Short mmCIF file of C-alpha atoms and ligand atoms in Angstrom, two decimals:
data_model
loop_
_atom_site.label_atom_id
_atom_site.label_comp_id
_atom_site.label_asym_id
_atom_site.label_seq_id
_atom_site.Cartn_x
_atom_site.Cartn_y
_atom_site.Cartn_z
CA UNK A 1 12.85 19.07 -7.48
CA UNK A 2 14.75 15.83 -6.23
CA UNK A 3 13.59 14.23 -3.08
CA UNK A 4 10.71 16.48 -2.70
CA UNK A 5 8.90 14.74 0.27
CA UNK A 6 6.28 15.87 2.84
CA UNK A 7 8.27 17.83 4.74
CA UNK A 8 8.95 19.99 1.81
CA UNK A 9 5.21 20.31 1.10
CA UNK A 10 4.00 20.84 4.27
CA UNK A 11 7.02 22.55 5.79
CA UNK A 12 4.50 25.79 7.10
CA UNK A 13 2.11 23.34 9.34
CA UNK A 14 4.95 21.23 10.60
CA UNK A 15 7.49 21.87 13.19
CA UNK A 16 10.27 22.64 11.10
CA UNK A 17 12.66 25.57 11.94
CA UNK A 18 15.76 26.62 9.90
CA UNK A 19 18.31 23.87 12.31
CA UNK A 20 15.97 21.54 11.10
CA UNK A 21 18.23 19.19 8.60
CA UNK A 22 15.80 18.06 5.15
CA UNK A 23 14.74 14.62 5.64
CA UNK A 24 13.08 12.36 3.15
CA UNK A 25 12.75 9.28 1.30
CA UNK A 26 10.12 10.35 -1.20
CA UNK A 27 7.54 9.63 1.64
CA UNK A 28 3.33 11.34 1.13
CA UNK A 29 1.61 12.47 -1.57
CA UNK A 30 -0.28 8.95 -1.99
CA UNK A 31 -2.58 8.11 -4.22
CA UNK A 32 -6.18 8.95 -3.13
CA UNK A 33 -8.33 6.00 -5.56
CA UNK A 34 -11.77 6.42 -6.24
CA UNK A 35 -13.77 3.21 -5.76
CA UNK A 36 -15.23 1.36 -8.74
CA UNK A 37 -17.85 -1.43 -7.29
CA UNK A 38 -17.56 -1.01 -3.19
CA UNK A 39 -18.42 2.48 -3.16
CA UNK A 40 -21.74 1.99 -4.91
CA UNK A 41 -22.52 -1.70 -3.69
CA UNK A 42 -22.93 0.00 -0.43
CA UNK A 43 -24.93 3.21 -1.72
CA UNK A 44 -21.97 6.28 -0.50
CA UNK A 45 -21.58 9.13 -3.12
CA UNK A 46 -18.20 9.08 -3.20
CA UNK A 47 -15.86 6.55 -1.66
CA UNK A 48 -11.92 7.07 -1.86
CA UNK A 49 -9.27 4.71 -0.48
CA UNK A 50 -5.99 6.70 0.78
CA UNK A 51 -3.06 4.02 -0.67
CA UNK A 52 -0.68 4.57 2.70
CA UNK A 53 1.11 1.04 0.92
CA UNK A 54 2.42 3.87 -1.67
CA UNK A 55 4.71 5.63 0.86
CA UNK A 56 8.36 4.33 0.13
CA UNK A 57 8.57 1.72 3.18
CA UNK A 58 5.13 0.51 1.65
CA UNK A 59 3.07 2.41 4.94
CA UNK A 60 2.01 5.54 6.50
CA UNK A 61 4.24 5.20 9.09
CA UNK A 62 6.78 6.92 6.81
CA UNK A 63 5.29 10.26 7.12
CA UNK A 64 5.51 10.15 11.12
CA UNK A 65 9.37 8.87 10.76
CA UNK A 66 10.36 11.47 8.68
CA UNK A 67 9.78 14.26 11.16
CA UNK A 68 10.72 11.84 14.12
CA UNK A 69 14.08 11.14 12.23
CA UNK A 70 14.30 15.01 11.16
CA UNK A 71 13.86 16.34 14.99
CA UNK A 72 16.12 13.43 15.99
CA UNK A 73 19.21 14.76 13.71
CA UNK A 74 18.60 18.06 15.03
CA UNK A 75 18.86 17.17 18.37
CA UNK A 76 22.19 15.47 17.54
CA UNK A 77 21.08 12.03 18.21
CA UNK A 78 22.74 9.13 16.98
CA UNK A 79 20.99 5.97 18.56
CA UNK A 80 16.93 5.56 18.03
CA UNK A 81 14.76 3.24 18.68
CA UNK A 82 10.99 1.63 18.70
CA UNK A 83 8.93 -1.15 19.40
CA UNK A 84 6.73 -2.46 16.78
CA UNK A 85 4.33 -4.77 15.15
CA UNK A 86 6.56 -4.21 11.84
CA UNK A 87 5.42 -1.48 9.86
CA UNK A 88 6.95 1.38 12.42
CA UNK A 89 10.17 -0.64 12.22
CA UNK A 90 10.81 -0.88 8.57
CA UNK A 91 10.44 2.56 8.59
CA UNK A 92 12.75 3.48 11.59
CA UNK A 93 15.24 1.05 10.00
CA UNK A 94 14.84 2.41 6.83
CA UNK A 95 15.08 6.21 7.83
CA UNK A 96 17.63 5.45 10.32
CA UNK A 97 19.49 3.56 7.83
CA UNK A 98 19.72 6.33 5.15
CA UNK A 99 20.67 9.11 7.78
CA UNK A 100 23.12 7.00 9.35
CA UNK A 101 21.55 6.42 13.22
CA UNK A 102 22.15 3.17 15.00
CA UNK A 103 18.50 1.37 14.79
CA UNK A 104 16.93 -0.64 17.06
CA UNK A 105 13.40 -2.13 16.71
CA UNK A 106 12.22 -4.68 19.10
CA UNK A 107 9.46 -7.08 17.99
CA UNK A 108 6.88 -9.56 19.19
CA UNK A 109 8.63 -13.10 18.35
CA UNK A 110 7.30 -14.94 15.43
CA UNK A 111 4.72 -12.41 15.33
CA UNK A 112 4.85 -10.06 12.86
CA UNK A 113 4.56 -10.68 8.66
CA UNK A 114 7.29 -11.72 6.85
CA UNK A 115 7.86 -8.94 4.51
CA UNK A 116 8.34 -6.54 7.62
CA UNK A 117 11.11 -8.68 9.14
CA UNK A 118 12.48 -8.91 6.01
CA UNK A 119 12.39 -5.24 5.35
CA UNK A 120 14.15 -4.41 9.30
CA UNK A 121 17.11 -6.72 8.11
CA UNK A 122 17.56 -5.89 4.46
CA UNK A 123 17.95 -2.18 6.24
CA UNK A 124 20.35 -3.09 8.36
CA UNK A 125 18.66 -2.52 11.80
CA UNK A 126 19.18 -4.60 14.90
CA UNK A 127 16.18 -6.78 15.63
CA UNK A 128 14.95 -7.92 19.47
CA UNK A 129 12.84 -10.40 18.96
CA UNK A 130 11.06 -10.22 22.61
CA UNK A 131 9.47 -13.17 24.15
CA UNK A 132 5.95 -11.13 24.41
CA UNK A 133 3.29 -8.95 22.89
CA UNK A 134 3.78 -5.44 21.44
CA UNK A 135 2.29 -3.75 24.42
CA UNK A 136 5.33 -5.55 26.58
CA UNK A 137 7.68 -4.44 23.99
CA UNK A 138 7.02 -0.53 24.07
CA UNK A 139 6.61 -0.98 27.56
CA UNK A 140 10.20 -1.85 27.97
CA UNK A 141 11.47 0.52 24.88
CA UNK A 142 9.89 3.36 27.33
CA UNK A 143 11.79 2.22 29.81
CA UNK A 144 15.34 1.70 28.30
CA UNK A 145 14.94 5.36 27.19
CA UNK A 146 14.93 6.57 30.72
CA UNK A 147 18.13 5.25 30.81
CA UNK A 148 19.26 5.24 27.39
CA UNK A 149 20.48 8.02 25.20
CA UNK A 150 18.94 7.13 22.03
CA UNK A 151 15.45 8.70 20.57
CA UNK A 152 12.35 6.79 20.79
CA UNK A 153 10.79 6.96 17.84
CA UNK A 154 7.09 5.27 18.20
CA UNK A 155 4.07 7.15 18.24
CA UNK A 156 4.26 8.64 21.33
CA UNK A 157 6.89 10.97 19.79
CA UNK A 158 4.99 14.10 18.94
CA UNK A 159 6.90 14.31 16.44
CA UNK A 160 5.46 10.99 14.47
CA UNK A 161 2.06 12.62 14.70
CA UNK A 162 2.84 15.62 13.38
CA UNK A 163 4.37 13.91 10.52
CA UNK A 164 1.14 11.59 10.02
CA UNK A 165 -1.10 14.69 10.26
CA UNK A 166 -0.63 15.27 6.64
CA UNK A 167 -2.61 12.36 5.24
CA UNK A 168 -5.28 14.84 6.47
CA UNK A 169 -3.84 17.54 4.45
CA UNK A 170 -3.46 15.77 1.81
CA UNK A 171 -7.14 14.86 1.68
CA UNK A 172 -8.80 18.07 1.77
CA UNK A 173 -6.10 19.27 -0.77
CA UNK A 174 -7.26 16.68 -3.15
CA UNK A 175 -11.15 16.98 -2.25
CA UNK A 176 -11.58 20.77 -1.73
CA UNK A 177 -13.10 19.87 1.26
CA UNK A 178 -13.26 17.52 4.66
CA UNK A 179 -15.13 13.65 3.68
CA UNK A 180 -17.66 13.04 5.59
CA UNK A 181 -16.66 10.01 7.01
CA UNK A 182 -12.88 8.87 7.61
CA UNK A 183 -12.71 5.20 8.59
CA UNK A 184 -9.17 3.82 9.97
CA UNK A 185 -8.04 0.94 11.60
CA UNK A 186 -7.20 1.62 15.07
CA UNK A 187 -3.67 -0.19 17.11
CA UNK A 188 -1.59 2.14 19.20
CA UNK A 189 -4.14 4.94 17.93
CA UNK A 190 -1.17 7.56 16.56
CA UNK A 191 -2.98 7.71 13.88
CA UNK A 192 -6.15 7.94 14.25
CA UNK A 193 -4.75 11.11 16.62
CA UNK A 194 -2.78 12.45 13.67
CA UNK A 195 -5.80 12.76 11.38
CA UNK A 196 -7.75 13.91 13.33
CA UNK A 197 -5.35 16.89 14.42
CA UNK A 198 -4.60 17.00 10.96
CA UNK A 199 -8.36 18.00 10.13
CA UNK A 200 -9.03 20.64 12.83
CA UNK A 201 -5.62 22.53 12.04
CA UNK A 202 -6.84 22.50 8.41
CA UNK A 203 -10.05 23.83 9.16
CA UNK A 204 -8.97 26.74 12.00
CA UNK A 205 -6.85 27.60 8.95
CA UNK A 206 -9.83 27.96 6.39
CA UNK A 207 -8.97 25.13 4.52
CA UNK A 208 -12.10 23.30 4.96
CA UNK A 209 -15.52 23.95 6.28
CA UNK A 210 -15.79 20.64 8.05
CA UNK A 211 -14.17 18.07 9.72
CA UNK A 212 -15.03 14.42 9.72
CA UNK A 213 -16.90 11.96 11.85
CA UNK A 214 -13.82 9.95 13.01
CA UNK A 215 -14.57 5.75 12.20
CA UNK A 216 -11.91 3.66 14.22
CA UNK A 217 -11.97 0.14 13.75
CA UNK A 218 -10.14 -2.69 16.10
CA UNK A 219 -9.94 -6.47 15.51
CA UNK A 220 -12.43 -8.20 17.56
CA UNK A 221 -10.13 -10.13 19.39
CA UNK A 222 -7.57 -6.38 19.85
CA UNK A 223 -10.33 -4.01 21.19
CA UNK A 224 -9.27 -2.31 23.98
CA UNK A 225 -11.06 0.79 23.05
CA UNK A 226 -14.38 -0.65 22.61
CA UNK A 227 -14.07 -3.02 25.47
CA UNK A 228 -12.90 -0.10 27.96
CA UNK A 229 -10.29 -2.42 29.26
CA UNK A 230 -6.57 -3.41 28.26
CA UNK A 231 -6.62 -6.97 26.66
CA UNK A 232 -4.16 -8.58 28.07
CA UNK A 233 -3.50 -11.39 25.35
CA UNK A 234 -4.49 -9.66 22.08
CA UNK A 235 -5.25 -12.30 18.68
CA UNK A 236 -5.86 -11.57 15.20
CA UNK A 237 -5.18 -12.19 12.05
CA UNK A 238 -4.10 -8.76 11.10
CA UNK A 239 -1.25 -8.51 12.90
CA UNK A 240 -0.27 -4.69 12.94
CA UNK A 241 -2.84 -3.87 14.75
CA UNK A 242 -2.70 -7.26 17.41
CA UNK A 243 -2.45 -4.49 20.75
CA UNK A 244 -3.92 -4.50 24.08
CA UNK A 245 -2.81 -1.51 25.79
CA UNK A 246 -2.56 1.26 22.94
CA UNK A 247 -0.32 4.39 23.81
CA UNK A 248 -2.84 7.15 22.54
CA UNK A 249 -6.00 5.53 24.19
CA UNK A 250 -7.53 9.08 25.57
CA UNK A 251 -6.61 10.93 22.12
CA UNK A 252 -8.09 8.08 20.12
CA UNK A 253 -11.63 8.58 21.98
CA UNK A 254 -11.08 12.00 21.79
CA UNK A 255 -10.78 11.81 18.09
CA UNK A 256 -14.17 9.71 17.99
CA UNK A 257 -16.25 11.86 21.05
CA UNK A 258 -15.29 15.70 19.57
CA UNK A 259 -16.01 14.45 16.05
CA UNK A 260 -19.26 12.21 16.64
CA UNK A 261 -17.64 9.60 15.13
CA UNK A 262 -17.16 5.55 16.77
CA UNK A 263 -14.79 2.86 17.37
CA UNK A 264 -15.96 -0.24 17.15
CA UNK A 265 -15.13 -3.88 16.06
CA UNK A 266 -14.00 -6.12 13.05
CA UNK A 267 -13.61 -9.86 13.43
CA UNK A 268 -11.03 -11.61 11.50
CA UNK A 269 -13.51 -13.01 8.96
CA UNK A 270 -14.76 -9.22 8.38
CA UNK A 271 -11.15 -8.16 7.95
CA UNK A 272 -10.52 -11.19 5.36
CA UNK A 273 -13.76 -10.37 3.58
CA UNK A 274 -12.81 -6.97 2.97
CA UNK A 275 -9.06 -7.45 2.07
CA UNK A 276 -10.23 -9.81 -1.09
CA UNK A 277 -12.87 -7.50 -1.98
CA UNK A 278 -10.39 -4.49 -1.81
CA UNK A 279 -8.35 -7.30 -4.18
CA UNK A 280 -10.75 -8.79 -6.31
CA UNK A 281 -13.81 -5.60 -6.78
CA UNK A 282 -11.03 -2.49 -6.79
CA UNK A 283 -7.34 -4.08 -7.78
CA UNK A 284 -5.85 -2.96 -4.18
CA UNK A 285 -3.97 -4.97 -2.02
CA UNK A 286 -3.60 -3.64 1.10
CA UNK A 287 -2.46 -5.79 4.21
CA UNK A 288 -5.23 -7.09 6.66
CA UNK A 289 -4.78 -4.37 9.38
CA UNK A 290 -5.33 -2.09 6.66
CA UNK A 291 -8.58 -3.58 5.68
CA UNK A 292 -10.73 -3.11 8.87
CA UNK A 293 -11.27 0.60 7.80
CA UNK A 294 -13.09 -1.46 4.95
CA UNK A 295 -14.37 -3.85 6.81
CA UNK A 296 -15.45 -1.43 9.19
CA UNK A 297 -17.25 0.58 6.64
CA UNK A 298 -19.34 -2.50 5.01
CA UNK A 299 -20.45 -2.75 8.60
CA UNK A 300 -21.81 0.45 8.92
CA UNK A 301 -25.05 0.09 7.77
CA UNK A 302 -25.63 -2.92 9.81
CA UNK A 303 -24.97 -0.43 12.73
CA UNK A 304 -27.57 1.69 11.64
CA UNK A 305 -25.22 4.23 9.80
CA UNK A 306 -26.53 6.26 6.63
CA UNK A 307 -24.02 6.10 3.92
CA UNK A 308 -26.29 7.48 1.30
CA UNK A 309 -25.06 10.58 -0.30
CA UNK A 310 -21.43 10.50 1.57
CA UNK A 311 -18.08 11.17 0.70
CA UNK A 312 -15.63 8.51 2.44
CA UNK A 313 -12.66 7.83 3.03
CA UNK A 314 -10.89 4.97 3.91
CA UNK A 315 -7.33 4.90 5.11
CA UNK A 316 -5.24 1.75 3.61
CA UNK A 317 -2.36 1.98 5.91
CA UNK A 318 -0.41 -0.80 4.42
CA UNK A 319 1.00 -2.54 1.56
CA UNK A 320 -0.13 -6.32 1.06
CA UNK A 321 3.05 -7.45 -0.17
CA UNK A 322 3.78 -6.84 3.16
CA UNK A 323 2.24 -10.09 4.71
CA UNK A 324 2.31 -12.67 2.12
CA UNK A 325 1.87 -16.00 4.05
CA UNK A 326 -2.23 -14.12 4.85
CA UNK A 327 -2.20 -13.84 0.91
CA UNK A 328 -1.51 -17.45 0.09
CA UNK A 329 -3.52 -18.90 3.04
CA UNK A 330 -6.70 -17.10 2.23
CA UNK A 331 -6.93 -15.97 -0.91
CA UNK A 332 -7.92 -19.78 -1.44
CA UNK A 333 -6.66 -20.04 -5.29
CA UNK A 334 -4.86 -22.89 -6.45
CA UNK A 335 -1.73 -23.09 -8.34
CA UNK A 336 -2.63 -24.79 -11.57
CA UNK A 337 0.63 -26.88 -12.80
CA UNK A 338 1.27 -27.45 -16.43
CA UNK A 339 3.88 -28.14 -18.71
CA UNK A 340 4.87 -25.26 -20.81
CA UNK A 341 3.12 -26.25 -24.27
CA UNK A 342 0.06 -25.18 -25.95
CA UNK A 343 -1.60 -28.53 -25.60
CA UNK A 344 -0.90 -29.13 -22.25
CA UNK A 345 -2.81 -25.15 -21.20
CA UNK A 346 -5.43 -25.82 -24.12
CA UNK A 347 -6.30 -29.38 -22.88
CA UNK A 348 -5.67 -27.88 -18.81
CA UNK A 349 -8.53 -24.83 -19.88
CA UNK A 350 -10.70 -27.21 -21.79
CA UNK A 351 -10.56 -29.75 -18.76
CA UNK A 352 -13.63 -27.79 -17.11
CA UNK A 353 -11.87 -27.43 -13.90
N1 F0G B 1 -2.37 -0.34 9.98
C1 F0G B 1 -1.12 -0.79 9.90
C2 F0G B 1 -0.70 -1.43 8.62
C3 F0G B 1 -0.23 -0.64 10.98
O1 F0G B 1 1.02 -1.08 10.86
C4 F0G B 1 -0.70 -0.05 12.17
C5 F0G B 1 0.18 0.09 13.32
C6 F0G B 1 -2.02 0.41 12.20
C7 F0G B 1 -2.82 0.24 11.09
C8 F0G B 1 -2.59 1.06 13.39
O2 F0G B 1 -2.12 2.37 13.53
O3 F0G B 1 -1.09 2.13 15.76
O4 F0G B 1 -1.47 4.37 14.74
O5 F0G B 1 -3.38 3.00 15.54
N2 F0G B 1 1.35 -0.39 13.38
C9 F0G B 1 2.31 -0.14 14.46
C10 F0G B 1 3.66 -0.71 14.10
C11 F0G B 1 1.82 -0.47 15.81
O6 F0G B 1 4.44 -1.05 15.01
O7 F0G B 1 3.98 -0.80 12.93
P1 F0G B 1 -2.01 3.02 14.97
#
């Protein structure tokens, strides 16, 4: 079948009626990788990294888009729009794009990584660059739609977490049962809400025995959650997740209270450490936001968590490709110049640098 995307797959669990128009890029069905050294450097049974960087935007947020796009059509919208740290608007501009609707993403200035900016233009969207942090830029998104007549298309859709609730799916589908453990990186906390509705539908419908413990993870200096206050001027180096207020606070400790689970904190040099290891000990490169489910993880036994004997999960949200400039600042490896002759690279490998 051609375009066969989530929507197709999951079309029974989602809200999908017969005005419903078919929607998709190719978006879910990602790649769920066993690990080859983390796994047992840190003593779990099995550990599995969910490769969200496969989805055709190159992040999960493409599963939540493709229902917010599909209700939007059916609701005869034309205009929609989003505030973002990047990922949510390559994939509005992208969606909105291919089904023709007038896209509008407004974005931190000079904040977000380079291949997301690239992506909103190449797509065609219109970009607001606002003089602020994320949290000020949904802020006034949810405002302009009061007076507006164009679809808002963050995670406070319900729409986008219906959508996102199928990385869940996907998981038990491929495991036969629930993990364990499912450790994500926490920002505006859709998703960390989406899973973990995704899991209890699955298991009121027999699919699985269990659900997870729940394993958010915010940058140290973005951690509203585990502070218990808003942070006013959130910093770090992974960028996608760099909010202060996020939307789905009360869900997101929902997720972690009804499942026994935690949110707690990365710092940047965690985040780093885990992004080259994902690199360098298991071939993935995710982007840093992605990495503090990692990062989070290595933690755990530090925090007096039991890994032995676990199946895990961790949710890679995004693509690396996605934020080059972190890539070539701190993945610290020289470009070796050389002219292109065998004597030049023989004498250049037999230098003993
Ligand atoms: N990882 C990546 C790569 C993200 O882009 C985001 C959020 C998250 C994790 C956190 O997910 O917000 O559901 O808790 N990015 C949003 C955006 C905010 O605008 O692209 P969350």
């Amino acid at each position: 079948m051609t375009n066969f995307g989530l929507i197709d797959r999951y079309r029974e669990f989602l809200p999908v009626t017969a005005a419903t128009p078919s929607v998709s890029l190719g978006e879910g069905s990602t790649p769920l990788v066993r690990s080859q050294n983390i796994g047992d450097s840190l003593g779990c049974k099995d550990l599995y990294f969910k490769l969200e960087g496969c989805n055709p935007t190159g992040s999960f947020k493409d599963r939540g888009m493709v229902m917010a796009i599909a209700k939007a059509l059916e609701a005869g919208k034309k205009r929609i729009i989003c505030a973002s740290t990047g990922n949510t608007s390559a994939a509005a501009a992208a969606y909105g794009a291919r089904y023709q609707l007038e896209t509008l993403v407004l974005v931190p200035a000079g904040e977000i990584a380079l291949g997301k900016l690239a992506q909103a233009m190449a797509y065609g969207a219109r970009i607001l660059a606002v003089n602020g942090s994320f949290d000020d830029a949904l802020t006034a998104v949810r405002s302009i739609v009061e007076i507006m007549d164009i679809e808002l298309v963050n995670s406070v859709n319900p729409y986008r977490i219906e959508g996102q609730k199928t990385g869940a799916f996907e998981i038990v589908d491929e495991l036969g049962e629930a993990p364990d453990m499912l450790c994500i990186p926490v920002g505006n906390a859709g998703n960390i809400t989406a899973y973990w509705k995704g899991f209890n539908e699955y298991q009121s419908l027999g699919r699985s025995e269990t659900t997870p413990k729940m394993m958010g993870f915010q940058a140290a200096g973005a951690a509203p959650i585990v502070l218990g206050k808003p942070v006013l001027k959130p910093e770090t180096i992974a960028t996608a997740i760099r909010i202060g207020n996020p939307a789905s606070w009360e869900k997101a400790e929902a997720a972690r209270d009804e499942s026994e689970g935690m949110i707690d904190i990365v710092d940047d040099n965690e985040i780093i450490d885990a992004y080259l290891r994902l690199a360098r000990e298991e071939g993935i490169f995710c982007e840093p936001a992605s990495s503090a489910s990692v990062a989070g993880l290595i933690k755990l036994p530090e925090l007096g968590v039991d890994l032995t004997g676990k199946t895990i999960v961790c949710i890679l949200t995004g693509n690396g490709l996605k934020d080059p400039g972190t890539a070539e600042k701190r993945a610290l490896i020289e470009l070796e110049y050389v002219e292109p002759d065998i004597d030049s690279v023989m004498n250049l490998l037999n230098s003993g640098k």
